[in-house]
Amino acid sequence: MTETTDSVPNVEPDERIRALDRLVGTWRVTGGAEGTVSYRWLAGGFFLVQDIDLQQYGQAVVGVEMIGREKPFGAEKPGEHIRSRYYDSQGNTFDYVYELDGDTLVIWAGEPGSPAYYKGTFSADGNTLTGAWVYPGGGGYDSVMTRLS
């Protein structure tokens, strides 16, 4: 946090949020779901927005996801985890926790340590993310994202 000239704190996104910048752009998704996803920063850089346009199991899945740290009304600082809320055209709302460690991205369904999660690895050039969704009891699928822009 830095101070502005009028003594109002100027809060900036932290390093772990800024690390998600490698997702910004449009990606082609192949595997168990097919289509495109796009990531962009909401003004201020505290939240990453994902726009989803996929086909999965023969159904269109169109949605939006807001990714960032929760800072409830009245809180002085945001929470520890990078959380997201996903909304889609089928009426679903899903909560996730994002963890990026080096080139490995883990997206936990619900809470860290959940038996449902995505784990992927970025290529050396950062233009491919290869991984899989894992679900308890099976039914997960491989997923490859390739940067289009």
PDB file of N, CA and C in Angstrom, residues 19-28 39 100 102-105 118 120-130 144-149:
ATOM      1  N   ALA A  19       0.265 -12.253 -10.863  1.00  0.00           N
ATOM      2  CA  ALA A  19       0.823 -13.428 -11.540  1.00  0.00           C
ATOM      3  C   ALA A  19      -0.186 -14.064 -12.497  1.00  0.00           C
ATOM      4  N   LEU A  20      -1.473 -13.842 -12.257  1.00  0.00           N
ATOM      5  CA  LEU A  20      -2.502 -14.399 -13.139  1.00  0.00           C
ATOM      6  C   LEU A  20      -2.562 -13.685 -14.487  1.00  0.00           C
ATOM      7  N   ASP A  21      -1.768 -12.633 -14.639  1.00  0.00           N
ATOM      8  CA  ASP A  21      -1.718 -11.897 -15.903  1.00  0.00           C
ATOM      9  C   ASP A  21      -1.363 -12.810 -17.077  1.00  0.00           C
ATOM     10  N   ARG A  22      -0.683 -13.908 -16.797  1.00  0.00           N
ATOM     11  CA  ARG A  22      -0.304 -14.826 -17.880  1.00  0.00           C
ATOM     12  C   ARG A  22      -1.520 -15.489 -18.513  1.00  0.00           C
ATOM     13  N   LEU A  23      -2.701 -15.382 -17.881  1.00  0.00           N
ATOM     14  CA  LEU A  23      -3.929 -15.916 -18.467  1.00  0.00           C
ATOM     15  C   LEU A  23      -4.609 -14.927 -19.414  1.00  0.00           C
ATOM     16  N   VAL A  24      -4.264 -13.652 -19.334  1.00  0.00           N
ATOM     17  CA  VAL A  24      -4.956 -12.634 -20.123  1.00  0.00           C
ATOM     18  C   VAL A  24      -4.818 -12.932 -21.611  1.00  0.00           C
ATOM     19  N   GLY A  25      -5.947 -12.873 -22.294  1.00  0.00           N
ATOM     20  CA  GLY A  25      -6.004 -13.140 -23.727  1.00  0.00           C
ATOM     21  C   GLY A  25      -7.129 -14.110 -24.029  1.00  0.00           C
ATOM     22  N   THR A  26      -7.165 -14.547 -25.279  1.00  0.00           N
ATOM     23  CA  THR A  26      -8.173 -15.498 -25.730  1.00  0.00           C
ATOM     24  C   THR A  26      -7.506 -16.830 -25.994  1.00  0.00           C
ATOM     25  N   TRP A  27      -8.158 -17.902 -25.530  1.00  0.00           N
ATOM     26  CA  TRP A  27      -7.608 -19.250 -25.616  1.00  0.00           C
ATOM     27  C   TRP A  27      -8.596 -20.191 -26.302  1.00  0.00           C
ATOM     28  N   ARG A  28      -8.070 -21.101 -27.117  1.00  0.00           N
ATOM     29  CA  ARG A  28      -8.866 -22.195 -27.666  1.00  0.00           C
ATOM     30  C   ARG A  28      -8.768 -23.338 -26.676  1.00  0.00           C
ATOM     31  N   TYR A  39      -9.719 -14.087 -20.981  1.00  0.00           N
ATOM     32  CA  TYR A  39      -9.452 -13.478 -19.676  1.00  0.00           C
ATOM     33  C   TYR A  39      -9.085 -12.021 -19.883  1.00  0.00           C
ATOM     34  N   LEU A 100      -1.457 -20.554  -8.187  1.00  0.00           N
ATOM     35  CA  LEU A 100      -0.459 -20.579  -9.237  1.00  0.00           C
ATOM     36  C   LEU A 100       0.902 -20.648  -8.577  1.00  0.00           C
ATOM     37  N   GLY A 102       4.707 -21.197  -9.819  1.00  0.00           N
ATOM     38  CA  GLY A 102       5.581 -21.348 -10.980  1.00  0.00           C
ATOM     39  C   GLY A 102       4.732 -21.506 -12.229  1.00  0.00           C
ATOM     40  N   ASP A 103       4.927 -22.624 -12.939  1.00  0.00           N
ATOM     41  CA  ASP A 103       4.166 -22.894 -14.161  1.00  0.00           C
ATOM     42  C   ASP A 103       2.970 -23.801 -13.916  1.00  0.00           C
ATOM     43  N   THR A 104       2.659 -24.100 -12.665  1.00  0.00           N
ATOM     44  CA  THR A 104       1.554 -25.007 -12.344  1.00  0.00           C
ATOM     45  C   THR A 104       0.368 -24.237 -11.791  1.00  0.00           C
ATOM     46  N   LEU A 105      -0.776 -24.424 -12.447  1.00  0.00           N
ATOM     47  CA  LEU A 105      -2.026 -23.805 -12.014  1.00  0.00           C
ATOM     48  C   LEU A 105      -2.932 -24.901 -11.466  1.00  0.00           C
ATOM     49  N   TYR A 118      -8.759 -28.836 -10.965  1.00  0.00           N
ATOM     50  CA  TYR A 118      -8.032 -28.804 -12.229  1.00  0.00           C
ATOM     51  C   TYR A 118      -6.561 -28.596 -11.898  1.00  0.00           C
ATOM     52  N   GLY A 120      -2.969 -27.960 -14.150  1.00  0.00           N
ATOM     53  CA  GLY A 120      -2.360 -27.799 -15.462  1.00  0.00           C
ATOM     54  C   GLY A 120      -1.000 -27.150 -15.373  1.00  0.00           C
ATOM     55  N   THR A 121      -0.236 -27.304 -16.450  1.00  0.00           N
ATOM     56  CA  THR A 121       1.112 -26.750 -16.524  1.00  0.00           C
ATOM     57  C   THR A 121       1.245 -25.900 -17.780  1.00  0.00           C
ATOM     58  N   PHE A 122       1.775 -24.685 -17.612  1.00  0.00           N
ATOM     59  CA  PHE A 122       2.051 -23.816 -18.743  1.00  0.00           C
ATOM     60  C   PHE A 122       3.282 -24.298 -19.491  1.00  0.00           C
ATOM     61  N   SER A 123       3.252 -24.188 -20.809  1.00  0.00           N
ATOM     62  CA  SER A 123       4.427 -24.476 -21.627  1.00  0.00           C
ATOM     63  C   SER A 123       5.493 -23.417 -21.354  1.00  0.00           C
ATOM     64  N   ALA A 124       6.722 -23.693 -21.812  1.00  0.00           N
ATOM     65  CA  ALA A 124       7.833 -22.766 -21.583  1.00  0.00           C
ATOM     66  C   ALA A 124       7.541 -21.381 -22.153  1.00  0.00           C
ATOM     67  N   ASP A 125       6.835 -21.307 -23.300  1.00  0.00           N
ATOM     68  CA  ASP A 125       6.529 -19.999 -23.891  1.00  0.00           C
ATOM     69  C   ASP A 125       5.247 -19.378 -23.340  1.00  0.00           C
ATOM     70  N   GLY A 126       4.539 -20.100 -22.466  1.00  0.00           N
ATOM     71  CA  GLY A 126       3.336 -19.572 -21.834  1.00  0.00           C
ATOM     72  C   GLY A 126       2.100 -19.585 -22.708  1.00  0.00           C
ATOM     73  N   ASN A 127       2.177 -20.181 -23.895  1.00  0.00           N
ATOM     74  CA  ASN A 127       1.061 -20.137 -24.826  1.00  0.00           C
ATOM     75  C   ASN A 127       0.195 -21.398 -24.843  1.00  0.00           C
ATOM     76  N   THR A 128       0.519 -22.351 -23.998  1.00  0.00           N
ATOM     77  CA  THR A 128      -0.283 -23.566 -23.870  1.00  0.00           C
ATOM     78  C   THR A 128      -0.393 -23.906 -22.396  1.00  0.00           C
ATOM     79  N   LEU A 129      -1.585 -24.309 -21.981  1.00  0.00           N
ATOM     80  CA  LEU A 129      -1.820 -24.783 -20.627  1.00  0.00           C
ATOM     81  C   LEU A 129      -2.437 -26.175 -20.759  1.00  0.00           C
ATOM     82  N   THR A 130      -1.698 -27.188 -20.329  1.00  0.00           N
ATOM     83  CA  THR A 130      -2.110 -28.581 -20.489  1.00  0.00           C
ATOM     84  C   THR A 130      -2.373 -29.191 -19.133  1.00  0.00           C
ATOM     85  N   VAL A 144      -6.763 -28.873 -22.808  1.00  0.00           N
ATOM     86  CA  VAL A 144      -5.626 -28.112 -23.319  1.00  0.00           C
ATOM     87  C   VAL A 144      -6.141 -26.741 -23.749  1.00  0.00           C
ATOM     88  N   MET A 145      -5.493 -25.698 -23.250  1.00  0.00           N
ATOM     89  CA  MET A 145      -5.794 -24.335 -23.684  1.00  0.00           C
ATOM     90  C   MET A 145      -4.603 -23.819 -24.497  1.00  0.00           C
ATOM     91  N   THR A 146      -4.891 -23.309 -25.694  1.00  0.00           N
ATOM     92  CA  THR A 146      -3.861 -22.764 -26.566  1.00  0.00           C
ATOM     93  C   THR A 146      -4.187 -21.304 -26.844  1.00  0.00           C
ATOM     94  N   ARG A 147      -3.216 -20.444 -26.596  1.00  0.00           N
ATOM     95  CA  ARG A 147      -3.427 -18.998 -26.748  1.00  0.00           C
ATOM     96  C   ARG A 147      -3.679 -18.647 -28.206  1.00  0.00           C
ATOM     97  N   LEU A 148      -4.758 -17.888 -28.437  1.00  0.00           N
ATOM     98  CA  LEU A 148      -5.058 -17.354 -29.776  1.00  0.00           C
ATOM     99  C   LEU A 148      -4.611 -15.918 -29.899  1.00  0.00           C
ATOM    100  N   SER A 149      -4.710 -15.167 -28.798  1.00  0.00           N
ATOM    101  CA  SER A 149      -4.269 -13.758 -28.826  1.00  0.00           C
ATOM    102  C   SER A 149      -3.943 -13.306 -27.414  1.00  0.00           C
TER     103      SER A 149
END
